[in-house]
Amino acid sequence: MHQRRFGVATWKQCLGIVLLVAGVHQPAFAQVDITGLWRPLPRNQDGSGMTGDAAGVPLTPGGQWRAQSWSPEDFDTAEWVCRPHAFDYSLEGPLSQMRVWADVDRPTQKVISYSAHLNQQEQETTIYMDGRPHPPENTLHTWSGFSTGEWDGDVLVVTTTHLKETYIRRSGLMRSDRSVVHTRWRRVGNYLQATSILYDPVNFTESYPRSSMTWIYDPALTESPYPCEEATETAVPRGDVAHFLPGQSPLPGLNPKLADRFGSPPEARLGGPETMYPEYIKKMKTMPRPSGPPAAGVGEGN
Amino acid sequence: MSKLKSRFSAGSRLKFAWLPVVASVAVLGLSEQVFTQAGQRTMWAPRLAGVTPGEIQVLPVQGNVHMLVGAGANITVQTGNDGVLMVDTGTAAMSPKVIAAMRSISGKPLRYIVNTTDRADHTGGNSAIADIGETIPFREANYTAGPQGALDIGRASIISYYTVMHRMSAPTGKAVAAPETGWPDNTYSIAQKRLYFNDEPVVIQHINANSDGNSVVLFRKSDVVSAGDMLDLTGYPIIDLAGGGTIETMVTGLNHLIDIVVPRANAAGGTMVVPGHGRIADHAEVVYYRDMVTIVRDRVQDLIKKGMTLEQVKAARPTRDWDGRYGKDTGDWTTSMFVEAVYQSLKKPA
């Protein structure tokens, strides 16, 4: 009799534990609501902001050449006037408010996809959560690419393929159309964080992580339209392609006489995988530094 | 019954005391699966479905237009009530697979083939594929009237710019580049040829680009342009110097292509482009490709001005920033051959 009472009690206690622990357990392992309106928070700038500075970016020698032939007039080329910041660049580049919403399958109440709309140049992405495969490799590439997501604990891990070539800094640092981007989204209370890791077999020697993107929940946020009409005439004659011939770039980041706001050695500003790591700081201390003050306009943004 | 009772005797209950704990753990495990909705882990990096060698991949482009990949050059297929129009035919060896792929899109008769160039990876299937088509007769055949009354309607009509016909054929007594049955039978020699087929205007424009015989095909309602080798997203452009192409005509041709490809808002989508090789593209890909070709031209021109020889220009590696994307060291068209073609285009005879 005693044994029987003990058995029932054990079952009841265990049921209670299950309910209690499941309740606590769920947020740790379950999906988190990332939908809503998100206001970007100011953060550390990627790089010194000096135009032509590639420090900290694992550029290949080819990627460095590409950057060193870039001209600011590229943005005035008629065909590129409406080129948007790609979605992955927009997360890191301009401070852009973001709206995230979910598409839920009504019968099963499962999330089919999350979509996000950035105010800046109206870039939009859809993150498919239903396990669908990525499209064949010969299908169209877009500025946002094709994304699938899965939950790793409370972190939404997004894999993006089918990206168009674009800049990672608006001074000629490019990632190719063969890039794959891994983005980890995490909500912490009313904050949303994103860490993106770029893999580009063409222009990067190794993966390039960017981790300072944070937004705060702001239900009063509004977004604006961003219409862009293709430019017919610009300062750059139609058909011209603005660029600098090798060794002739006047960009301040490539001018060894000019200092950035950190007084970095000019060699470091060329970028490359070595410049990503803390060990490089020791090496930088042995390098010659510009003697002059920071050039006018440095730190204007990326 | 007594045996059953004895199984659940007080002593044996102790043995099963762990059952609630196991059940609890199992329920917790299930709760994780239920709430995470996690499917199969995405492979990192995800494998993208390419083309199986020897097979044809059929990809919808936009409107009435599909792209066939895997037969050498890309093939564009437009379908509708009037029949099938095909732009380029791939290699001869792949013709049976191309026909099967076309049939998987439409059972209507093949009426037209348009060749964008004379290269064998674009025209090799002409003979076999045209043979399964039929043209629409403008009158009934009258065999009683002798040869003049007969109609050869048992083939698709092959359209090209006239210089393509010249390159595939040869003067009497000379070896031909392609079998006679694959030669174009419907050539044009002015700026454009126009059809209205499958309820949309089809404009075939001559653009002198990597040869003097390039045609691009505009499907105006579907809003698709079949560009042929003016756009090769797998490599540097094949500049056919002997066939009348130069780096200058290539740049001019790409600028013309940009003019007829209209992007939607924010420089995305809009007119779709079927390239000669590589993935489906839009305005941005054409502009990036134009930028690359133009910058390489400018660099080689600068090196020539500095008095460099061909070997010195090659050693300077003026394409180095795009070699990781477009460069090839082996095959029919290498980086070295491209640089040489650019150099020869720009080098004025002494």
XYZ file of C-alpha atoms in Angstrom:
652
model
C 0.000 0.000 0.000
C 2.774 2.313 0.905
C 4.525 1.340 -2.307
C 1.418 2.135 -4.365
C 1.002 5.618 -2.840
C 4.661 6.280 -3.490
C 4.229 5.281 -7.178
C 1.355 7.667 -7.831
C 3.165 10.432 -6.051
C 6.249 9.848 -8.166
C 4.256 10.069 -11.390
C 2.577 13.284 -10.257
C 5.848 14.828 -9.199
C 7.479 13.878 -12.457
C 4.568 15.319 -14.421
C 4.972 18.535 -12.480
C 8.679 18.537 -13.176
C 8.030 17.962 -16.871
C 5.609 20.876 -17.047
C 7.876 23.106 -15.006
C 11.072 22.216 -16.817
C 9.430 22.257 -20.236
C 8.286 25.791 -19.553
C 11.780 26.868 -18.583
C 13.374 24.608 -21.118
C 11.438 25.942 -24.103
C 12.994 29.404 -24.472
C 16.495 28.000 -24.291
C 15.996 25.662 -27.202
C 12.991 26.984 -29.022
C 12.600 29.574 -31.706
C 12.375 33.142 -30.493
C 10.100 35.776 -31.918
C 12.255 38.051 -34.035
C 9.367 39.757 -35.774
C 8.557 43.409 -35.339
C 10.067 46.804 -35.992
C 13.723 47.253 -35.188
C 15.680 50.489 -34.873
C 19.425 50.230 -35.526
C 21.817 51.289 -32.808
C 25.022 53.185 -33.504
C 28.053 50.955 -33.383
C 31.705 50.782 -34.132
C 32.505 51.599 -37.703
C 33.920 48.899 -39.911
C 37.446 50.177 -40.584
C 38.877 53.660 -40.098
C 36.422 55.199 -42.525
C 39.273 56.500 -44.680
C 38.389 56.002 -48.330
C 40.590 53.265 -49.715
C 41.346 51.708 -46.329
C 41.081 47.912 -46.461
C 42.672 47.077 -43.096
C 41.100 44.062 -41.454
C 39.624 42.644 -44.638
C 41.124 39.363 -45.882
C 41.424 40.470 -49.494
C 43.236 38.311 -51.993
C 45.905 40.063 -54.100
C 43.295 40.176 -56.874
C 40.783 41.716 -54.484
C 43.366 44.336 -53.517
C 43.949 45.197 -57.166
C 40.254 45.545 -57.718
C 39.956 47.896 -54.748
C 42.894 49.959 -55.907
C 41.376 50.550 -59.340
C 38.058 51.729 -57.910
C 36.985 55.299 -58.521
C 34.347 57.190 -56.504
C 32.772 58.094 -59.845
C 31.609 54.485 -59.987
C 28.549 55.652 -58.053
C 27.826 58.251 -60.724
C 27.795 55.726 -63.541
C 24.267 55.874 -64.922
C 23.732 52.135 -64.646
C 24.781 52.084 -60.998
C 22.808 55.040 -59.701
C 19.987 52.759 -58.516
C 22.253 49.928 -57.416
C 21.064 49.219 -53.875
C 23.120 48.305 -50.875
C 22.837 44.525 -50.872
C 20.944 43.156 -47.879
C 24.039 41.809 -46.139
C 25.859 45.113 -46.664
C 22.877 47.058 -45.341
C 23.041 45.211 -42.051
C 26.535 46.532 -41.462
C 26.725 49.687 -43.537
C 24.070 52.376 -43.155
C 21.954 52.497 -40.034
C 18.691 51.262 -41.437
C 15.482 50.462 -39.638
C 14.108 47.030 -40.304
C 10.735 45.337 -40.253
C 10.643 41.555 -39.759
C 7.554 39.438 -40.187
C 6.711 35.761 -40.364
C 4.688 33.774 -42.846
C 2.902 31.060 -40.879
C 1.303 27.960 -42.364
C -2.265 28.189 -41.092
C -3.101 24.474 -40.621
C 0.139 23.536 -38.855
C 0.991 26.966 -37.406
C 4.582 26.412 -38.390
C 6.720 29.270 -39.622
C 7.293 28.853 -43.347
C 9.526 31.881 -43.653
C 10.677 35.113 -42.098
C 10.916 38.185 -44.250
C 12.761 41.395 -43.513
C 12.472 44.779 -45.154
C 15.185 47.389 -44.755
C 14.233 51.010 -45.084
C 17.475 51.806 -46.887
C 16.826 51.274 -50.605
C 13.974 48.922 -49.778
C 16.014 45.780 -49.685
C 14.043 42.753 -48.708
C 14.943 39.204 -47.881
C 13.018 36.029 -47.232
C 14.438 33.332 -45.008
C 12.799 29.995 -45.715
C 12.336 27.852 -42.622
C 10.584 24.901 -44.257
C 13.655 22.945 -45.261
C 13.455 23.670 -48.965
C 16.706 23.328 -50.924
C 18.560 26.248 -52.445
C 17.787 26.804 -56.170
C 19.991 25.368 -58.931
C 23.244 27.215 -59.436
C 22.244 28.583 -62.842
C 19.259 30.543 -61.564
C 19.223 34.307 -61.045
C 21.359 35.933 -58.380
C 19.894 38.897 -56.511
C 21.037 41.638 -54.117
C 19.522 39.725 -51.190
C 20.292 36.229 -52.417
C 18.359 33.121 -51.454
C 18.245 32.321 -47.753
C 17.298 29.365 -45.638
C 17.249 29.343 -41.857
C 17.248 26.965 -38.956
C 17.286 27.389 -35.217
C 20.421 26.571 -33.315
C 19.089 26.920 -29.795
C 17.752 30.451 -29.659
C 19.919 31.599 -32.552
C 18.486 31.761 -36.041
C 21.218 30.640 -38.415
C 20.707 31.831 -41.979
C 22.585 30.624 -45.039
C 22.478 32.853 -48.110
C 23.534 31.910 -51.626
C 22.725 33.314 -55.107
C 24.110 36.752 -54.311
C 25.076 39.345 -56.850
C 28.540 40.803 -56.690
C 28.622 43.916 -54.542
C 30.730 46.076 -52.247
C 31.451 45.313 -48.624
C 32.725 48.859 -48.193
C 31.799 51.628 -50.556
C 35.355 52.177 -51.676
C 35.973 49.292 -54.045
C 36.159 46.401 -51.620
C 34.059 43.825 -53.372
C 32.716 40.399 -52.622
C 31.989 38.222 -55.635
C 28.809 36.591 -56.873
C 30.182 33.290 -55.584
C 29.955 34.446 -51.997
C 27.989 32.599 -49.354
C 26.906 34.485 -46.241
C 26.154 32.927 -42.911
C 24.139 35.212 -40.598
C 23.351 34.417 -36.975
C 20.367 36.324 -35.567
C 19.811 36.434 -31.821
C 17.206 38.262 -29.806
C 18.203 39.322 -26.312
C 15.229 40.934 -24.638
C 14.357 43.942 -26.735
C 17.615 43.827 -28.638
C 18.290 42.002 -31.871
C 21.833 41.111 -32.809
C 23.247 39.863 -36.087
C 26.631 38.401 -36.840
C 27.403 37.754 -40.479
C 30.278 35.734 -41.866
C 31.165 36.208 -45.518
C 32.788 33.420 -47.475
C 34.090 34.481 -50.871
C 36.401 32.123 -52.748
C 37.249 34.848 -55.277
C 38.152 38.001 -53.343
C 38.763 36.764 -49.783
C 41.473 34.426 -48.616
C 39.358 33.379 -45.629
C 36.036 34.020 -43.965
C 35.246 37.603 -42.970
C 33.035 37.997 -39.882
C 31.135 41.156 -39.009
C 29.595 41.212 -35.592
C 28.613 44.662 -34.409
C 25.074 44.908 -35.765
C 22.418 45.566 -33.128
C 18.847 46.839 -33.226
C 16.356 47.765 -30.510
C 12.671 46.902 -30.639
C 10.682 50.008 -31.505
C 7.003 49.437 -32.313
C 6.571 53.130 -33.187
C 9.031 52.918 -36.044
C 7.901 53.800 -39.545
C 9.483 52.958 -42.852
C 9.544 55.086 -45.963
C 9.397 54.249 -49.640
C 12.631 54.464 -51.620
C 11.743 54.875 -55.271
C 14.712 55.001 -57.608
C 14.354 55.889 -61.245
C 17.139 54.734 -63.509
C 19.417 57.631 -64.338
C 19.472 58.651 -67.971
C 22.277 61.173 -67.846
C 24.949 61.605 -65.196
C 28.319 63.313 -64.906
C 29.899 60.128 -66.268
C 29.293 59.868 -70.024
C 27.136 56.890 -70.896
C 29.305 53.894 -71.713
C 32.294 55.145 -69.710
C 33.534 53.037 -66.830
C 35.187 55.066 -64.093
C 38.359 53.490 -62.685
C 42.003 54.247 -61.942
C 44.820 52.551 -63.798
C 47.120 50.437 -61.613
C 49.261 52.558 -59.328
C 47.430 55.779 -60.151
C 44.701 55.841 -57.521
C 44.516 59.146 -55.608
C 42.403 57.676 -52.801
C 43.629 58.854 -49.389
C 43.782 55.324 -48.004
C 46.340 54.425 -50.650
C 48.437 57.549 -50.140
C 51.303 56.633 -47.782
C 51.773 60.280 -46.778
C 48.289 60.597 -45.340
C 47.345 59.394 -41.880
C 44.070 57.854 -40.863
C 42.526 58.777 -37.529
C 44.397 55.933 -35.833
C 47.741 56.773 -37.420
C 47.883 53.276 -38.954
C 50.845 52.334 -41.145
C 49.899 52.677 -44.824
C 50.844 49.064 -45.480
C 48.118 47.892 -43.115
C 45.559 49.856 -45.060
C 46.066 47.598 -48.071
C 44.281 44.842 -46.176
C 44.883 41.130 -46.476
C 44.301 38.217 -44.112
C 47.162 39.097 -41.792
C 45.545 42.430 -40.932
C 42.538 40.669 -39.400
C 44.324 39.327 -36.360
C 45.504 40.923 -33.103
C 49.013 39.585 -33.701
C 49.312 42.071 -36.538
C 49.272 44.964 -34.057
C 52.754 43.955 -32.923
C 53.966 43.943 -36.506
C 52.335 47.311 -37.189
C 54.406 48.855 -34.417
C 57.535 48.126 -36.449
C 56.186 49.740 -39.618
C 56.733 53.327 -40.684
C 53.759 55.566 -40.010
C 52.609 58.702 -41.774
C 53.976 61.782 -40.119
C 51.154 64.091 -41.146
C 47.775 64.611 -39.517
C 44.670 62.742 -40.628
C 43.539 63.763 -44.069
C 40.509 66.003 -44.316
C 37.322 64.005 -44.520
C 38.659 60.757 -43.136
C 36.182 58.804 -41.112
C 33.252 59.851 -43.230
C 31.813 56.384 -43.246
C 31.956 53.245 -45.241
C -4.381 -13.390 -13.189
C -2.417 -14.248 -10.118
C 0.643 -14.345 -12.285
C -0.170 -10.899 -13.617
C -0.717 -9.622 -10.129
C 2.555 -11.048 -9.071
C 4.279 -9.122 -11.871
C 3.091 -5.889 -10.337
C 3.815 -6.905 -6.807
C 5.310 -4.393 -4.423
C 8.782 -5.649 -5.078
C 8.567 -5.415 -8.777
C 7.137 -1.867 -8.625
C 10.446 -0.777 -7.255
C 12.069 -2.167 -10.398
C 9.867 0.086 -12.548
C 10.261 3.186 -10.420
C 12.540 4.681 -13.086
C 9.736 4.672 -15.674
C 8.324 8.116 -14.761
C 11.796 9.592 -14.978
C 12.366 8.066 -18.411
C 8.966 9.310 -19.512
C 9.810 12.790 -18.258
C 13.048 12.870 -20.209
C 11.282 11.567 -23.304
C 8.610 14.259 -23.071
C 11.257 16.932 -22.652
C 13.057 15.624 -25.679
C 9.859 15.702 -27.696
C 9.061 19.210 -26.534
C 12.299 20.413 -28.067
C 11.421 18.885 -31.410
C 7.940 20.310 -31.332
C 8.942 23.848 -30.555
C 12.091 24.268 -32.593
C 10.495 23.044 -35.795
C 14.052 22.297 -36.771
C 14.225 20.328 -39.963
C 17.222 18.603 -41.383
C 20.425 20.583 -40.784
C 21.393 22.707 -43.762
C 24.575 21.473 -45.303
C 27.292 24.069 -45.026
C 28.005 25.347 -47.612
C 24.838 24.149 -49.305
C 25.322 22.135 -52.454
C 23.612 23.802 -55.356
C 22.140 21.646 -58.070
C 24.346 22.019 -61.106
C 24.105 20.263 -64.407
C 24.915 16.577 -64.508
C 27.417 16.009 -67.336
C 25.621 14.604 -70.337
C 22.240 15.820 -69.123
C 20.145 18.905 -69.839
C 18.774 21.123 -67.105
C 15.572 23.001 -67.903
C 15.163 26.323 -66.071
C 12.193 28.673 -66.424
C 13.336 32.210 -67.172
C 10.300 34.458 -67.426
C 7.038 34.521 -69.371
C 7.114 32.014 -72.234
C 10.853 31.468 -72.085
C 13.009 28.662 -70.681
C 16.759 28.119 -70.637
C 18.362 24.752 -71.365
C 21.765 24.209 -69.781
C 24.233 21.427 -70.460
C 24.421 21.186 -74.256
C 27.502 23.378 -74.694
C 26.125 26.897 -75.021
C 22.894 27.795 -73.261
C 19.762 27.307 -75.360
C 16.735 29.585 -75.116
C 13.325 28.059 -75.784
C 10.214 30.173 -76.331
C 6.907 28.291 -76.484
C 3.271 29.053 -77.136
C 0.352 28.248 -79.398
C 2.310 28.988 -82.567
C 4.962 26.416 -81.732
C 8.521 26.510 -80.476
C 11.302 28.987 -81.209
C 14.784 27.983 -80.129
C 17.815 30.249 -79.854
C 20.961 28.202 -80.520
C 21.048 24.432 -80.546
C 24.097 23.359 -78.548
C 26.549 20.725 -79.655
C 25.688 18.043 -82.174
C 26.285 15.262 -79.654
C 23.640 16.592 -77.285
C 20.875 16.956 -79.877
C 18.758 13.971 -78.716
C 18.827 15.253 -75.133
C 18.035 18.793 -76.279
C 15.052 17.557 -78.270
C 13.794 15.595 -75.268
C 14.202 18.654 -73.023
C 12.360 20.829 -75.512
C 9.558 18.272 -75.685
C 9.291 18.362 -71.898
C 8.336 22.033 -72.221
C 6.084 21.902 -75.283
C 4.691 19.324 -77.675
C 4.093 21.963 -80.340
C 6.145 21.929 -83.550
C 9.546 23.591 -83.630
C 9.197 26.426 -86.125
C 12.314 28.552 -85.805
C 15.921 28.295 -84.739
C 17.952 31.489 -84.314
C 21.740 31.250 -84.232
C 23.434 33.993 -82.217
C 26.868 33.073 -83.599
C 28.552 30.453 -85.764
C 30.446 28.639 -83.000
C 29.909 24.880 -82.901
C 28.728 24.862 -79.300
C 25.856 27.103 -80.434
C 25.093 25.632 -83.862
C 26.196 21.994 -83.695
C 22.650 20.765 -83.125
C 21.158 22.721 -86.043
C 20.983 19.821 -88.420
C 19.389 17.216 -86.176
C 17.121 19.601 -84.325
C 15.866 21.512 -87.368
C 14.929 18.159 -88.842
C 12.252 17.511 -86.235
C 10.619 20.880 -86.879
C 8.326 22.192 -89.523
C 7.663 25.597 -90.979
C 4.199 26.989 -91.580
C 3.577 26.960 -95.337
C 2.339 30.149 -96.938
C 0.331 27.985 -99.377
C -0.567 24.372 -99.945
C 2.054 22.288 -101.680
C 1.162 21.505 -105.299
C 3.273 18.565 -106.345
C 1.511 18.280 -109.666
C 3.177 21.564 -110.615
C 6.621 20.021 -110.430
C 9.524 21.375 -108.381
C 8.074 24.882 -108.284
C 4.984 23.665 -106.519
C 6.810 21.692 -103.867
C 7.382 23.023 -100.389
C 10.098 21.947 -98.010
C 8.192 22.446 -94.798
C 9.569 19.454 -92.977
C 12.236 21.444 -91.148
C 12.429 24.384 -88.824
C 13.709 27.573 -90.375
C 17.216 28.583 -89.211
C 17.726 32.339 -88.845
C 21.067 34.100 -88.469
C 22.972 37.188 -89.459
C 24.352 36.567 -92.926
C 28.002 36.384 -91.894
C 27.195 33.368 -89.727
C 26.021 31.586 -92.850
C 29.259 32.562 -94.588
C 31.382 31.119 -91.806
C 29.481 27.858 -91.559
C 29.540 27.307 -95.312
C 32.400 27.707 -97.781
C 32.999 28.525 -101.417
C 32.689 25.631 -103.825
C 35.564 23.242 -103.475
C 36.553 24.402 -99.979
C 35.962 22.458 -96.789
C 32.929 23.596 -94.863
C 32.901 24.339 -91.135
C 29.498 22.749 -90.579
C 27.320 20.257 -92.473
C 25.085 21.788 -95.110
C 21.939 20.597 -93.349
C 22.853 22.799 -90.416
C 23.371 26.004 -92.353
C 20.996 28.901 -91.783
C 18.354 29.192 -94.497
C 16.857 32.476 -93.363
C 19.547 35.139 -93.074
C 19.327 38.890 -92.624
C 21.859 41.581 -93.351
C 20.354 44.720 -91.839
C 20.059 45.961 -88.256
C 17.258 43.659 -87.231
C 14.760 41.017 -88.238
C 11.361 40.873 -86.592
C 8.806 38.128 -86.014
C 5.526 38.014 -84.149
C 5.463 34.546 -82.660
C 3.589 33.009 -79.746
C 1.697 36.205 -79.140
C 4.757 38.357 -78.640
C 7.129 40.437 -80.733
C 10.445 38.678 -81.260
C 13.143 41.103 -82.372
C 16.408 39.687 -83.652
C 19.064 42.398 -83.567
C 22.472 42.311 -85.133
C 25.130 43.575 -82.743
C 28.750 43.402 -83.716
C 30.421 42.162 -80.529
C 32.801 39.225 -80.128
C 32.421 38.568 -83.868
C 30.761 40.433 -86.723
C 27.800 38.054 -86.739
C 26.264 38.303 -83.273
C 22.513 38.345 -82.942
C 20.592 39.000 -79.759
C 16.962 37.958 -79.524
C 14.442 40.105 -77.634
C 11.242 38.466 -76.457
C 9.399 41.683 -75.828
C 6.341 40.415 -73.962
C 8.186 37.864 -71.856
C 10.841 40.557 -71.336
C 13.767 38.243 -71.949
C 16.881 38.795 -74.055
C 18.899 35.888 -75.363
C 22.381 37.378 -75.608
C 24.568 34.540 -76.868
C 28.292 34.888 -76.283
C 28.105 38.643 -75.766
C 27.626 37.624 -72.171
C 29.591 34.636 -70.878
C 29.361 34.449 -67.104
C 31.745 31.493 -66.998
C 34.768 33.210 -68.509
C 36.323 36.084 -70.372
C 34.621 36.855 -73.697
C 35.806 34.828 -76.652
C 36.946 37.540 -79.022
C 36.982 36.074 -82.506
C 39.480 38.315 -84.261
C 39.306 36.295 -87.482
C 35.535 36.505 -87.338
C 35.479 40.283 -87.163
C 35.384 40.738 -83.395
C 37.583 43.120 -81.433
C 37.717 44.339 -77.852
C 36.167 47.593 -79.064
C 33.209 45.869 -80.714
C 32.832 43.790 -77.560
C 32.585 46.924 -75.397
C 30.225 48.607 -77.849
C 28.107 45.483 -78.054
C 27.792 45.190 -74.287
C 26.786 48.842 -74.036
C 24.087 48.178 -76.629
C 22.938 45.168 -74.634
C 22.722 47.329 -71.505
C 20.506 49.746 -73.417
C 17.913 47.079 -74.188
C 17.929 45.404 -70.772
C 15.755 47.431 -68.406
C 15.983 46.809 -64.667
C 13.074 47.099 -62.305
C 13.259 49.290 -59.216
C 16.564 49.277 -57.347
C 18.486 47.768 -60.240
C 17.097 44.267 -59.846
C 15.065 41.984 -62.064
C 13.150 43.468 -64.965
C 14.469 42.191 -68.271
C 16.033 38.753 -67.866
C 19.100 37.816 -69.873
C 20.012 34.347 -71.091
C 23.804 34.430 -71.487
C 25.760 32.282 -73.888
C 27.170 30.439 -70.894
C 26.417 30.589 -67.209
C 23.439 31.464 -65.096
C 20.329 33.485 -65.856
C 21.211 37.154 -65.511
C 19.711 40.607 -65.383
C 20.878 44.181 -65.960
C 23.440 44.185 -63.144
C 25.363 41.185 -64.476
C 25.627 42.777 -67.912
C 26.885 46.037 -66.366
C 29.469 44.260 -64.193
C 30.650 42.302 -67.239
C 30.831 45.488 -69.331
C 32.802 47.169 -66.552
C 35.298 44.308 -66.445
C 35.787 44.178 -70.222
C 36.154 47.969 -70.431
C 38.665 48.205 -67.591
C 40.802 45.417 -69.070
C 40.722 47.220 -72.424
C 41.833 50.468 -70.808
C 44.670 48.778 -68.926
C 45.993 46.965 -71.996
C 45.721 50.169 -74.002
C 47.783 51.945 -71.356
C 50.436 49.219 -71.385
C 50.636 49.390 -75.178
C 51.109 53.149 -74.942
C 54.019 52.489 -72.620
C 55.589 50.443 -75.403
C 55.101 47.001 -73.905
C 55.238 43.912 -76.066
C 52.561 41.239 -75.965
C 54.636 39.123 -73.617
C 55.225 42.078 -71.317
C 51.525 42.852 -71.282
C 50.725 39.252 -70.399
C 53.356 39.328 -67.660
C 51.769 42.490 -66.218
C 48.580 40.441 -65.683
C 46.075 43.195 -66.434
C 43.198 40.838 -65.628
C 44.473 39.714 -62.238
C 41.532 41.038 -60.219
C 39.057 39.003 -62.283
C 41.140 35.893 -62.865
C 39.675 34.258 -59.771
C 36.235 34.672 -61.274
C 36.688 34.362 -65.049
C 40.246 33.166 -65.617
C 41.166 29.804 -67.125
C 44.570 28.266 -67.713
C 43.305 25.382 -69.821
C 40.600 24.768 -72.371
C 39.492 26.421 -75.590
C 39.767 29.972 -74.307
C 42.350 30.820 -71.683
C 43.132 34.068 -69.906
C 46.301 34.317 -71.975
C 44.305 34.035 -75.219
C 41.904 36.724 -74.028
C 44.705 39.145 -73.169
C 46.338 38.431 -76.518
C 43.071 39.114 -78.355
C 42.681 42.406 -76.487
C 46.275 43.323 -77.297
C 45.934 42.432 -80.984
C 42.692 44.389 -81.174
C 44.336 47.519 -79.862
C 47.828 47.254 -81.297
C 48.014 49.329 -84.404
C 50.007 47.734 -87.226
C 53.557 49.123 -87.339
